CSV table of C-alpha atoms in Angstrom, one decimal:
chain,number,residue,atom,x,y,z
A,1,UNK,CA,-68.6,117.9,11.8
A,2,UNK,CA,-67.5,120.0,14.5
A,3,UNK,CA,-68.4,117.5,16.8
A,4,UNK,CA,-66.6,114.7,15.9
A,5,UNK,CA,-63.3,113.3,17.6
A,6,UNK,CA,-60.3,112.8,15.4
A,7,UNK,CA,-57.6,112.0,18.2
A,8,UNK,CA,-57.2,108.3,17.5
A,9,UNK,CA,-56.9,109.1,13.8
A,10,UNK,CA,-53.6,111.1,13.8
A,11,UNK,CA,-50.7,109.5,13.4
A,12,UNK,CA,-47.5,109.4,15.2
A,13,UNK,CA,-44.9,111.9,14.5
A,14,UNK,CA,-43.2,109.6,12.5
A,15,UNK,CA,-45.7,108.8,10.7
A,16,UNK,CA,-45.6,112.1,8.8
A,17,UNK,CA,-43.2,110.2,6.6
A,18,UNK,CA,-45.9,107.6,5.4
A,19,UNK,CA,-44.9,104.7,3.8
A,20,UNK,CA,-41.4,104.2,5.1
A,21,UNK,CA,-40.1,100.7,7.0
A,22,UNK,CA,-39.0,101.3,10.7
A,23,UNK,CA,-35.4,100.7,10.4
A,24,UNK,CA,-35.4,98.2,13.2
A,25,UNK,CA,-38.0,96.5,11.9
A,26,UNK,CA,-36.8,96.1,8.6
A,27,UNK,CA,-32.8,95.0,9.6
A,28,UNK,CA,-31.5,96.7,6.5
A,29,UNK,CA,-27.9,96.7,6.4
A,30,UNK,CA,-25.8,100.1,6.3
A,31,UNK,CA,-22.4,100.6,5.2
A,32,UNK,CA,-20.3,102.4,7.3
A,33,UNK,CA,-21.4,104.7,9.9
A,34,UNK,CA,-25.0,105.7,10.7
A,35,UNK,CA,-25.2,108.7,8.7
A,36,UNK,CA,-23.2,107.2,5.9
A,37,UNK,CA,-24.5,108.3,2.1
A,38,UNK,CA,-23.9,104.5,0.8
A,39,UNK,CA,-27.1,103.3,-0.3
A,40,UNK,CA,-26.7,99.4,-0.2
A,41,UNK,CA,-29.8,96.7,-1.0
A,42,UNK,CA,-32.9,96.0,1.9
A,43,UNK,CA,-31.7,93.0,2.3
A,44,UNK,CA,-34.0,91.4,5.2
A,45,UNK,CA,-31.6,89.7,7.7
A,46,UNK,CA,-33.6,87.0,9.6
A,47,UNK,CA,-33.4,86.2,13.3
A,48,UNK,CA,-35.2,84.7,16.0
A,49,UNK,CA,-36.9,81.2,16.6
A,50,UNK,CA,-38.7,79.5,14.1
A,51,UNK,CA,-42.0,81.5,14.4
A,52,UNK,CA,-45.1,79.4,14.7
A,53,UNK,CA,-47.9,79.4,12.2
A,54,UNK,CA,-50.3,81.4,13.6
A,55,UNK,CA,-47.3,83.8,14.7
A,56,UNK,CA,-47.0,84.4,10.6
A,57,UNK,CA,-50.7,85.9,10.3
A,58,UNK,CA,-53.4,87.2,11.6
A,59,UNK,CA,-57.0,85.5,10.6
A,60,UNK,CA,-59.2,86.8,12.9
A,61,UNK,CA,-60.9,89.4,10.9
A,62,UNK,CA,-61.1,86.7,8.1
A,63,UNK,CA,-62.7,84.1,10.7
A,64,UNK,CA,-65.1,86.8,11.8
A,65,UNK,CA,-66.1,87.0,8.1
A,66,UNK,CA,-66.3,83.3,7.5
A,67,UNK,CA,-68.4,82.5,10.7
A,68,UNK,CA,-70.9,85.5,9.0
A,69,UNK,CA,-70.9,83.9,5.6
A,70,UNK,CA,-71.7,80.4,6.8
A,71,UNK,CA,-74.5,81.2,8.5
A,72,UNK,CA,-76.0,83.6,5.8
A,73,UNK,CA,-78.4,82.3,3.7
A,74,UNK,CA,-77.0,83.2,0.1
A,75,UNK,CA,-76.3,80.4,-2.4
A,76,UNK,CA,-73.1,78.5,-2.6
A,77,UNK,CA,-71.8,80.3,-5.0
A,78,UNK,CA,-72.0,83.3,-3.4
A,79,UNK,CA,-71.0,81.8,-0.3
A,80,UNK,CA,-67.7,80.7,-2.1
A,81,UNK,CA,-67.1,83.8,-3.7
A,82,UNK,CA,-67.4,85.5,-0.1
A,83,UNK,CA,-65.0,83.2,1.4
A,84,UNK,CA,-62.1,83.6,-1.3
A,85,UNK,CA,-62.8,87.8,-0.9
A,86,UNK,CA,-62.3,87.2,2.8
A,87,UNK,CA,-59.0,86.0,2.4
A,88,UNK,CA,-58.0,89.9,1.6
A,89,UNK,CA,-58.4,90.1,5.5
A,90,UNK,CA,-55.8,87.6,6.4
A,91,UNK,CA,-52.9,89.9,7.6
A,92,UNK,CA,-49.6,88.5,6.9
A,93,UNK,CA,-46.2,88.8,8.8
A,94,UNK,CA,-43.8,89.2,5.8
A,95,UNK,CA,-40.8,89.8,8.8
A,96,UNK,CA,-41.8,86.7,10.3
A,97,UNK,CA,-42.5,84.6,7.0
A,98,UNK,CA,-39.0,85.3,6.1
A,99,UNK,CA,-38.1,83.6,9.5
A,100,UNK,CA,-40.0,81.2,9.1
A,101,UNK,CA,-38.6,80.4,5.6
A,102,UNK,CA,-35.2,80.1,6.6
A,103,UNK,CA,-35.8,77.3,8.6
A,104,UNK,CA,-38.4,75.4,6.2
A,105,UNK,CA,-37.2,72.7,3.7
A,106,UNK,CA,-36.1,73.3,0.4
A,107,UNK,CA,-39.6,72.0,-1.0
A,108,UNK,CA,-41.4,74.5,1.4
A,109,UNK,CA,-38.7,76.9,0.2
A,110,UNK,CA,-39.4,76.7,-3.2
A,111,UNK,CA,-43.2,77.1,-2.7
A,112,UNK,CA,-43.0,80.1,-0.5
A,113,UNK,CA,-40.9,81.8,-3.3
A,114,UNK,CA,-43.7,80.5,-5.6
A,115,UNK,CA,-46.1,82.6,-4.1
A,116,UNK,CA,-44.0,85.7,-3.6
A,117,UNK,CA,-43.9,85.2,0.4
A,118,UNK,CA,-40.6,86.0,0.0
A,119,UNK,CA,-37.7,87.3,-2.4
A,120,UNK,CA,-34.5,86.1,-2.9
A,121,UNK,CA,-31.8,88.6,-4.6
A,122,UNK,CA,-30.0,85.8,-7.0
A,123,UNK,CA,-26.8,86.3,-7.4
A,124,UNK,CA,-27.1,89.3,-5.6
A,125,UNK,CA,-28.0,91.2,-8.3
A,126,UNK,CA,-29.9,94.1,-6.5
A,127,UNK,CA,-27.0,94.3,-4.1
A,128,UNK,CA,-25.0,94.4,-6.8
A,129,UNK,CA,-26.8,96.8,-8.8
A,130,UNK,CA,-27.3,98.9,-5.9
A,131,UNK,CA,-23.5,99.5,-5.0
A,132,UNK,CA,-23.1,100.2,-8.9
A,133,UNK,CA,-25.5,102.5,-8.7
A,134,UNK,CA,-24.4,104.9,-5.6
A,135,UNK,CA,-20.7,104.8,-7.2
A,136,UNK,CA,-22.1,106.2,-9.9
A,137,UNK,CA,-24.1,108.7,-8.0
A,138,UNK,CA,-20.4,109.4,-6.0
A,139,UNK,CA,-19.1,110.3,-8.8
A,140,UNK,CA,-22.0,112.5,-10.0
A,141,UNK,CA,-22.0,114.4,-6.7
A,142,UNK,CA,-18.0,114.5,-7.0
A,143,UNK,CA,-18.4,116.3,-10.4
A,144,UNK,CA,-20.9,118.7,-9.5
A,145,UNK,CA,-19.5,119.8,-6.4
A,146,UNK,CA,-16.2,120.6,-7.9
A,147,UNK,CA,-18.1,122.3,-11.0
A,148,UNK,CA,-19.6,124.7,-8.1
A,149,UNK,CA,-16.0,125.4,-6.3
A,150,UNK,CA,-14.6,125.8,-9.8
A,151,UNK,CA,-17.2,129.0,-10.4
A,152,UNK,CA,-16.9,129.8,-7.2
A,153,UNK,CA,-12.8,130.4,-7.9
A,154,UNK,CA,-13.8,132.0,-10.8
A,155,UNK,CA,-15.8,134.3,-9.4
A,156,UNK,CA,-13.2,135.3,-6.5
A,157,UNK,CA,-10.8,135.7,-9.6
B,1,UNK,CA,-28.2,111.0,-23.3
B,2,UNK,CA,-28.5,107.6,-24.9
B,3,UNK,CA,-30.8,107.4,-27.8
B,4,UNK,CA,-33.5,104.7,-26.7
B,5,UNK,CA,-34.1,106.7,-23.3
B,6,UNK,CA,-36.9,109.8,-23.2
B,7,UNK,CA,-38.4,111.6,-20.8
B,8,UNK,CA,-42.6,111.1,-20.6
B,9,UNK,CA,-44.1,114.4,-19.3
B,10,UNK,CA,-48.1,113.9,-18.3
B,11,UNK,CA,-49.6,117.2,-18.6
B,12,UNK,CA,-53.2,119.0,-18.9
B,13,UNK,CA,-54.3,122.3,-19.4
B,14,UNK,CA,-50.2,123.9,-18.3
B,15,UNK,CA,-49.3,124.4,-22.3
B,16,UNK,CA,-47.7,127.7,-20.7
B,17,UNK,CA,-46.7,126.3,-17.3
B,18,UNK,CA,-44.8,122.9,-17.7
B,19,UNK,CA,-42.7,123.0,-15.1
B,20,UNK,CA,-41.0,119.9,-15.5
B,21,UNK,CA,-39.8,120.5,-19.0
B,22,UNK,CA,-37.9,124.0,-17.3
B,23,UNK,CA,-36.4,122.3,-14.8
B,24,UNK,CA,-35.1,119.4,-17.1
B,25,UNK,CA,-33.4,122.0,-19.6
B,26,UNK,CA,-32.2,123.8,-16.3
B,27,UNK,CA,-30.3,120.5,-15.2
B,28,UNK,CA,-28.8,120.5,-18.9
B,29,UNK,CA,-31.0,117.7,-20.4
B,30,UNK,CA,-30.6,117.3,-24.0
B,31,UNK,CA,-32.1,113.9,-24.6
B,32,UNK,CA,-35.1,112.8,-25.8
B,33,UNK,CA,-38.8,114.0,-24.4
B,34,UNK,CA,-42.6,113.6,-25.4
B,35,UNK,CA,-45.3,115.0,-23.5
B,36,UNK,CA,-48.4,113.6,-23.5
B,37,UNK,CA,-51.7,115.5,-24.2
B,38,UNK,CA,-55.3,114.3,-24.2
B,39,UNK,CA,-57.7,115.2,-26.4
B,40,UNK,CA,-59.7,116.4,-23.5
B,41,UNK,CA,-57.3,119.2,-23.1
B,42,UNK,CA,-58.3,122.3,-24.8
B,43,UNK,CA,-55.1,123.8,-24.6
B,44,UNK,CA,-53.6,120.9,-27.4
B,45,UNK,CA,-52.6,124.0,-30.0
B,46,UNK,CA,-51.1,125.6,-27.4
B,47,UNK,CA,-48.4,122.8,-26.7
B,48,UNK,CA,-48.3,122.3,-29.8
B,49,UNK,CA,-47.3,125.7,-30.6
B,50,UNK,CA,-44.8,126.2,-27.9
B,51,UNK,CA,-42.9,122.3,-27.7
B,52,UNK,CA,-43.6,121.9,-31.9
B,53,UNK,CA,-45.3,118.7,-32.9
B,54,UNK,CA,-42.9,116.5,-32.6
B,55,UNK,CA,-42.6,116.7,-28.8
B,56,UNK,CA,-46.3,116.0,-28.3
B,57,UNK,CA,-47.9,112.3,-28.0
B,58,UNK,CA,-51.9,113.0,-28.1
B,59,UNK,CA,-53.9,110.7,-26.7
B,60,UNK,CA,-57.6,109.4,-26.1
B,61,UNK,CA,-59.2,109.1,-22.3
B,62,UNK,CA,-61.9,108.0,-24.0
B,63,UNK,CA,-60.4,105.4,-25.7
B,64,UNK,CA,-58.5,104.0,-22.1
B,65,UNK,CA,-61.6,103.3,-20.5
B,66,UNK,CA,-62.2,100.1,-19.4
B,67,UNK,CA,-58.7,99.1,-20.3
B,68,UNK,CA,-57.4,98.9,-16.9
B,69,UNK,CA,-59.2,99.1,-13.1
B,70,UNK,CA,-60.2,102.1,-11.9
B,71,UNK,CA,-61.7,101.2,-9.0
B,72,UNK,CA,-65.1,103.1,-9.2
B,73,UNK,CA,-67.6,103.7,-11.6
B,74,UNK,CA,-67.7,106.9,-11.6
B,75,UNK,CA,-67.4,109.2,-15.1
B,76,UNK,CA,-65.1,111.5,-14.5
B,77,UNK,CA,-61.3,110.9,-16.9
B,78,UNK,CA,-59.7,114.1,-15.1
B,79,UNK,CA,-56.9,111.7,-13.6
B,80,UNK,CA,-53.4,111.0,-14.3
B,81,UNK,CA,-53.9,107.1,-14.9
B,82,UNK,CA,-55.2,107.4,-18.4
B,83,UNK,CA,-52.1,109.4,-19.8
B,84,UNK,CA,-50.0,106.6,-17.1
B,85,UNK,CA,-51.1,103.8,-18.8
B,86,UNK,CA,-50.3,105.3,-22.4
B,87,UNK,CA,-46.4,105.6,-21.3
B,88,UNK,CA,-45.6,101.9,-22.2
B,89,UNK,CA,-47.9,101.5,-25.3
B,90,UNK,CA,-45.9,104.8,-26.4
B,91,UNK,CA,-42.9,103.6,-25.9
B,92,UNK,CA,-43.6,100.7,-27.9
B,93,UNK,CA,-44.7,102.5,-30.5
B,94,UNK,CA,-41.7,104.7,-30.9
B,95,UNK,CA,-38.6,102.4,-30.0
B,96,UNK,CA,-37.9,103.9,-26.4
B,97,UNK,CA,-36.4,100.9,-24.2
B,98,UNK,CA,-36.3,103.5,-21.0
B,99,UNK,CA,-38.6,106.1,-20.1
B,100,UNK,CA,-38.7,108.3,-17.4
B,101,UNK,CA,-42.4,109.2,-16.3
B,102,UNK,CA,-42.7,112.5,-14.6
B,103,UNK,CA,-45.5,114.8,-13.8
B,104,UNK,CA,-45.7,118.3,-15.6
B,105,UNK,CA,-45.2,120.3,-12.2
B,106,UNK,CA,-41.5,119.8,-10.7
B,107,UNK,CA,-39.5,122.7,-10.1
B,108,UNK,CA,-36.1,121.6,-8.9
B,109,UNK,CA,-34.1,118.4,-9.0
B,110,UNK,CA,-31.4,118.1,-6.5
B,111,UNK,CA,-29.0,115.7,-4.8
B,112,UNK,CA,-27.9,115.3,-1.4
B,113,UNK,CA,-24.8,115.3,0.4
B,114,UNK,CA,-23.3,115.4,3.8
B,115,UNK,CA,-20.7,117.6,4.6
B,116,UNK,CA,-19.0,118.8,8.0
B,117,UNK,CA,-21.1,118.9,11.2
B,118,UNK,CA,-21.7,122.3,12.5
B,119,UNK,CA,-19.2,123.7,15.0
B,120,UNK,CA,-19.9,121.3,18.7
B,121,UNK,CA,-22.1,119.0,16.6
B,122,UNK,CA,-21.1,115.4,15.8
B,123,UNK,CA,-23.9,114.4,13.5
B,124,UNK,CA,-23.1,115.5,10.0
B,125,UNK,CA,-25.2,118.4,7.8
B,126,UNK,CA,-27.1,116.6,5.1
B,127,UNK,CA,-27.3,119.6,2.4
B,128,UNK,CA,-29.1,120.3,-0.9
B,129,UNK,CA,-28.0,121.5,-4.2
B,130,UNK,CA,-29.6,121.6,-7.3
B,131,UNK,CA,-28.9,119.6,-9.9
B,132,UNK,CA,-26.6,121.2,-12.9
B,133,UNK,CA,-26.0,117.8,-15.0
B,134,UNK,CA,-29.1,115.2,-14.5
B,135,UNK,CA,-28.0,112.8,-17.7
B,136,UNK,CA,-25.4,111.0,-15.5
B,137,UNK,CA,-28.3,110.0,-12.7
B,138,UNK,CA,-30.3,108.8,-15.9
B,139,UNK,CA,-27.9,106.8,-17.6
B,140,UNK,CA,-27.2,105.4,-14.0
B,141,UNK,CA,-30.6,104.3,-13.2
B,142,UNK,CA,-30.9,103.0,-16.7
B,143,UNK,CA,-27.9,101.1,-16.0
B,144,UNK,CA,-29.6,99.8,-13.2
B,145,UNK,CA,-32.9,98.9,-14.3
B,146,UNK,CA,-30.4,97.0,-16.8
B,147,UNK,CA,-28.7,95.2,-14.1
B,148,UNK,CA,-31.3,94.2,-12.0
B,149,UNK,CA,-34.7,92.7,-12.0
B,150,UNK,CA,-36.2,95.7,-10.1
B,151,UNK,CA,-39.3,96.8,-12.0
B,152,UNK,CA,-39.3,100.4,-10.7
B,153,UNK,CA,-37.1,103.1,-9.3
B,154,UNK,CA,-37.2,106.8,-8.3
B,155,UNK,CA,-36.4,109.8,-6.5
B,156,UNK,CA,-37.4,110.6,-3.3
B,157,UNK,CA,-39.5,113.8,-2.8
B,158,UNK,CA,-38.1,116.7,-1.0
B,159,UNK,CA,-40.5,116.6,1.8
B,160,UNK,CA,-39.8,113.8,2.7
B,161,UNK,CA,-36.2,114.3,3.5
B,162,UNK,CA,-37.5,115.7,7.5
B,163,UNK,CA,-34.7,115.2,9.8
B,164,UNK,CA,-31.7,115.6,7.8
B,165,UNK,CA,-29.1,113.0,8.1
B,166,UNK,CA,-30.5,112.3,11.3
B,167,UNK,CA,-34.1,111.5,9.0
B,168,UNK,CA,-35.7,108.2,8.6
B,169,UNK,CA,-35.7,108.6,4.8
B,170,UNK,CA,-32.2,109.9,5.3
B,171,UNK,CA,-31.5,106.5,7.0
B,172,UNK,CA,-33.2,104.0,5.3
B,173,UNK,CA,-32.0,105.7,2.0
B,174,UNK,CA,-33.6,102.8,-0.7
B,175,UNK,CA,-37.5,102.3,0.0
B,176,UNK,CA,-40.1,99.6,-1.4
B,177,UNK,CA,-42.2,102.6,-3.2
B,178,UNK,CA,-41.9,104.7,-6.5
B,179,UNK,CA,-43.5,108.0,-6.7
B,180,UNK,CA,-43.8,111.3,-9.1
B,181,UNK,CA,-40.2,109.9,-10.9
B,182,UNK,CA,-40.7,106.8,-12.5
B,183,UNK,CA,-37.8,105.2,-14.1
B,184,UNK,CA,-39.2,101.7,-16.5
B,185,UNK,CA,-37.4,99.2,-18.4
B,186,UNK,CA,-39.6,98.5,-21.5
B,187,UNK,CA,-39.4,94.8,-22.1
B,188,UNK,CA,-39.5,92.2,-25.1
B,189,UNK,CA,-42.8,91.2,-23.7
B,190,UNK,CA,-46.2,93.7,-23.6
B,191,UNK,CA,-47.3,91.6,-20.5
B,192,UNK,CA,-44.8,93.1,-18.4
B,193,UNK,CA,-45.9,96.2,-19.1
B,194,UNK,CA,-47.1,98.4,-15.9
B,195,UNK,CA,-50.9,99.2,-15.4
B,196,UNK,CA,-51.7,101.9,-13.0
B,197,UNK,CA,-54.9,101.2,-10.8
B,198,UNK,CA,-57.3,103.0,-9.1
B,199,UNK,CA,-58.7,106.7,-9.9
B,200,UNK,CA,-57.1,108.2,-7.1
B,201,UNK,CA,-54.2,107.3,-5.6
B,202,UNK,CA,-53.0,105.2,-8.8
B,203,UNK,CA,-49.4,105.6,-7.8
B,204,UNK,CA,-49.5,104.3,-4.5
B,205,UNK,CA,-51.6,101.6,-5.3
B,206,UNK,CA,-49.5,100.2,-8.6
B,207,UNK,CA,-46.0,100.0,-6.4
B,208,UNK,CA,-48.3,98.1,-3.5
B,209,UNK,CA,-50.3,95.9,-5.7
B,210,UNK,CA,-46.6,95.3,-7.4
B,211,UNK,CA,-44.8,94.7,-4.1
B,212,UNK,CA,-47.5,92.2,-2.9
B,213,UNK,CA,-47.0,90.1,-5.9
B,214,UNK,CA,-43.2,90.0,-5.6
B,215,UNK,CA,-42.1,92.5,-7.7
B,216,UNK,CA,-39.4,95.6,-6.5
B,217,UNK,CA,-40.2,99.1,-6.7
B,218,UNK,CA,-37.9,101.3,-5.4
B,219,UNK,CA,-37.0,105.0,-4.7
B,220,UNK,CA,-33.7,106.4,-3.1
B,221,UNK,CA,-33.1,109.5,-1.5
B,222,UNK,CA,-30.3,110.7,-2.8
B,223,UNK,CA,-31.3,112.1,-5.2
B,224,UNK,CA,-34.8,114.4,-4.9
B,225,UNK,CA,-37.8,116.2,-7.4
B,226,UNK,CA,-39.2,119.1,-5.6
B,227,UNK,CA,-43.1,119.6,-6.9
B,228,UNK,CA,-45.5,122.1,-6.8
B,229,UNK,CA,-47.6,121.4,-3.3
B,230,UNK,CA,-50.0,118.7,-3.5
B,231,UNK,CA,-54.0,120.3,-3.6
B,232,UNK,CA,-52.9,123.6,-4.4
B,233,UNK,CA,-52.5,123.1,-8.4
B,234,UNK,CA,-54.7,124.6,-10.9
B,235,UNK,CA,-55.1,121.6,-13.0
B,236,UNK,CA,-55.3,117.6,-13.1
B,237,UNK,CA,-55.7,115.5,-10.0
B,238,UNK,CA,-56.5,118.9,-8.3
B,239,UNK,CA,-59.9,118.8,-9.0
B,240,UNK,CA,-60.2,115.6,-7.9
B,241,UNK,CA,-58.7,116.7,-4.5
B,242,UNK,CA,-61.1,119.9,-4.6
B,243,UNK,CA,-64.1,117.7,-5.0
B,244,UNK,CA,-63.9,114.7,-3.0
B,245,UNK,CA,-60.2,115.9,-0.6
B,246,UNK,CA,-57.8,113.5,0.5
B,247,UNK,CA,-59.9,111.4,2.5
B,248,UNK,CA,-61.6,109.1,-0.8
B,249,UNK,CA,-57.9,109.1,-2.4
B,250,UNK,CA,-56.5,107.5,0.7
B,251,UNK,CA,-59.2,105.0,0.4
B,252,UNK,CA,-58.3,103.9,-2.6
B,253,UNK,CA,-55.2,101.8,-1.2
B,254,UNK,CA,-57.3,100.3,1.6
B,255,UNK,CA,-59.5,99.1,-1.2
B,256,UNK,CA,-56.8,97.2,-2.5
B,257,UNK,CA,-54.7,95.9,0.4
B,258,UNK,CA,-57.2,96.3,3.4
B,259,UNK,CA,-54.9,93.9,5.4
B,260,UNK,CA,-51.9,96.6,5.6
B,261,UNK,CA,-53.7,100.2,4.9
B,262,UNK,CA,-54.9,102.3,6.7
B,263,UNK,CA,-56.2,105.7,6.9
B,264,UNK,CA,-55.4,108.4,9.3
B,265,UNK,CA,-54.6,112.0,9.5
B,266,UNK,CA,-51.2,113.7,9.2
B,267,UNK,CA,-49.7,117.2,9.4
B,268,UNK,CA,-49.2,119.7,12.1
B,269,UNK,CA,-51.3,122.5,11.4
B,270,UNK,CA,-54.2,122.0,8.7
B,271,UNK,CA,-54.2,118.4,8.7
B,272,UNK,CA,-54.9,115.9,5.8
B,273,UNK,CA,-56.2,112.2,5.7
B,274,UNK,CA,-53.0,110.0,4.7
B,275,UNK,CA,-53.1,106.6,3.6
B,276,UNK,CA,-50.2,104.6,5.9
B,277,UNK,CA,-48.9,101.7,4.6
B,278,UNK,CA,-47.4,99.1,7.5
B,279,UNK,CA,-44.8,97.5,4.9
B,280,UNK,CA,-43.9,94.4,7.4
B,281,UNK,CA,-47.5,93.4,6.5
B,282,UNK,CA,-47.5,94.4,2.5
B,283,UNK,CA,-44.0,92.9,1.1
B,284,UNK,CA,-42.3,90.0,0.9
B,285,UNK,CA,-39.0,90.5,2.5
B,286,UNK,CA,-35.9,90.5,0.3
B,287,UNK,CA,-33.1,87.8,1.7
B,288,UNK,CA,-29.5,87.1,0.2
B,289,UNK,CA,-29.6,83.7,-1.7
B,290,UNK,CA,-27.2,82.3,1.2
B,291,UNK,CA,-31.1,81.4,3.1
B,292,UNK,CA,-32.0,79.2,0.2
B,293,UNK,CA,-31.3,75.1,0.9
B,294,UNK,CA,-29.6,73.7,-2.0
């Protein structure tokens, strides 16, 4: 155990808060300043070119997989079964699928929301419920805030 | 506190030690809670004797299995998915329309705020209090769950507030994940219901299985739980931790989105494997209806 390298397996700095979008990456929207407290909807804002096909995944793992499964000799069924699992592979470009989806037709549109390659917030009613909910949370903070000054002035009484 | 809400505490072998329940009274909750017992757990009198009957939902492991994936075949039940995946049939059964779903081991809630930078700074001082009133945050993410489509939202975790106001999580402030606080909108239909999946890791890999198939789980970091440190418990998941350590947990997520997951090792001193999820390659992006052609 001693002996083995773990360099290449730590991860960046800011990767010790796993699971969180890079804020460039994502384009989410901020009110106000940078360090404002408003928490407003991840709405994804696309730019750029129309991306190309092959910009919006990555198949080469799932090509490696296919090229192995067709030359195996395991029966058809299996072979199908392997081909369908090897689709897990594929690694999709959800920034650059939304791209892509705002230049498509409204056919392609609606299939791509079929399939959950992207979301749209109807009626905006994430945004929506999103500014509802950090009023509330204003407020909230307001309250208990003054309920600590309040003690505090009662306890310099 | 509205009468169709409760709080859901999962909880084994702490009938003397739930944490959760202590912090919730601390933070002036007077609504509605349950917390759930298996019949694994030889500590049932116990609860029963110190929350009274009525507080306590008792529940068969044995029973669960083979009702949802697991992921493995292995035997053991000591996981948090089996008394997970009772939350919504509970509900159900006793007319609750909003639940909370919170492990039995947080200490503190709190909230942030920014106040004044320090004298010569510019950047503001994101600070910490604890939480004196929660029922307005509840009724607010009811309201939410109400007003939205979003399946799932939560709190942040403490820890991961690194950085201050200067923080990522600070920054981004909503995120496409739900952890420890789970806040569900029971619906007319039982096939909306949430499963939890996977032995290990269940959490992570319900809100990623979730986002991949379109649905919105979010947590905000406004408001935080502080929990007991992960691995160091005496009870639950900790075994699980003891015997196989964080490395098969992490595992579990690549399982189910090998695409986007990986697994790699975090922490300064002492460190840990860690699942990482790239979310540009998990989750379909959100976009304001103005994209869609009419």
């Amino acid at each position: 155990m001693d002996n083995l390298d773990f360099t290449n397996l730590f991860f960046d700095d800011d990767e010790f808060v796993v699971d969180r979008p890079s804020i460039e990456e994502e384009s989410i929207t901020f009110g106000g300043g940078k360090y404002t407290s408003k928490v407003q909807a991840p709405h994804y804002i696309p730019s750029g070119p129309c991306p190309s096909i092959s910009e919006m995944m990555d198949t080469r793992k799932y090509e490696e997989l296919i090229k192995k499964i067709n030359a195996s000799n395991v029966s058809d069924d299996d072979k199908r079964f392997l081909r369908l699992a090897a689709a897990r592979h594929i690694v999709f470009n959800f920034g650059k699928i939304a791209n892509y989806y705002t230049y498509a037709d409204k056919e392609l549109q609606q299939l791509m929301e079929d399939s959950a390659l992207v979301l749209i917030d109807f009626n905006d009613a994430v945004r929506n419920g999103f500014i509802k909910l950090d009023s509330r949370i204003d407020e909230f903070v307001d309250a208990q805030l003054a309920l600590e000054k309040e003690e505090k002035l009662e306890l310099g009484a | 506190m509205r009468d169709d809400f409760a709080v859901f505490i999962l909880s084994h072998g702490r009938a003397d030690n739930v944490k959760t329940l202590k912090s919730l009274q601390n933070a002036n909750y007077k609504g509605k809670y349950f917390i759930f017992v298996d019949d694994e757990d030889d500590q049932y009198d116990t609860y029963v004797k110190n929350f009274g009957k009525e507080h306590i939902v008792l529940f068969s492991k044995r029973d669960m299995v083979g009702t949802f994936d697991l992921f493995d075949n292995f035997e053991q039940r000591n996981t948090v998915n089996f008394a997970r995946n009772m939350c919504f049939r509970i509900a159900r059964q006793k007319g609750i329309k909003y639940f909370a779903e919170f492990d039995d081991d947080y200490s503190q809630f709190t909230f942030r705020y920014l106040d004044d930078p320090e004298p010569g700074d510019t950047v503001p001082v994101l600070r910490s209090k604890v939480i004196r009133d929660i029922e307005p945050v509840f009724e607010a993410f009811v309201d939410f769950l109400d007003d939205t489509n979003v399946r799932c939202i939560a709190f942040a975790q403490a820890g991961e507030m690194m950085g201050g106001a200067k923080g990522n999580v600070w920054l981004t402030h909503v995120k496409r994940k739900s952890m420890n606080t789970f806040f569900f909108k029971v619906t007319d239909n039982p096939a909306d219901d949430v499963w939890f999946v996977g032995r290990m890791n269940d959490d992570v890999n319900t809100y990623v299985r979730g986002g991949i198939l379109g649905e919105l789980w979010f947590q905000i970091s406004r408001i935080n739980v502080i929990q007991e440190v992960t691995q160091k418990n005496n009870s639950g998941l900790s075994d699980m931790y003891r015997q196989f350590g964080t490395f098969n947990k992490s595992f579990y997520t690549v399982m189910l989105s090998p695409s986007s997951v990986k697994v790699g090792l975090i922490g300064p001193s002492d460190p840990r494997f860690h699942h990482s999820i790239n979310w540009n390659l998990t989750v379909p992006k959100l976009l304001h209806e103005r994209y869609k052609k009419k």
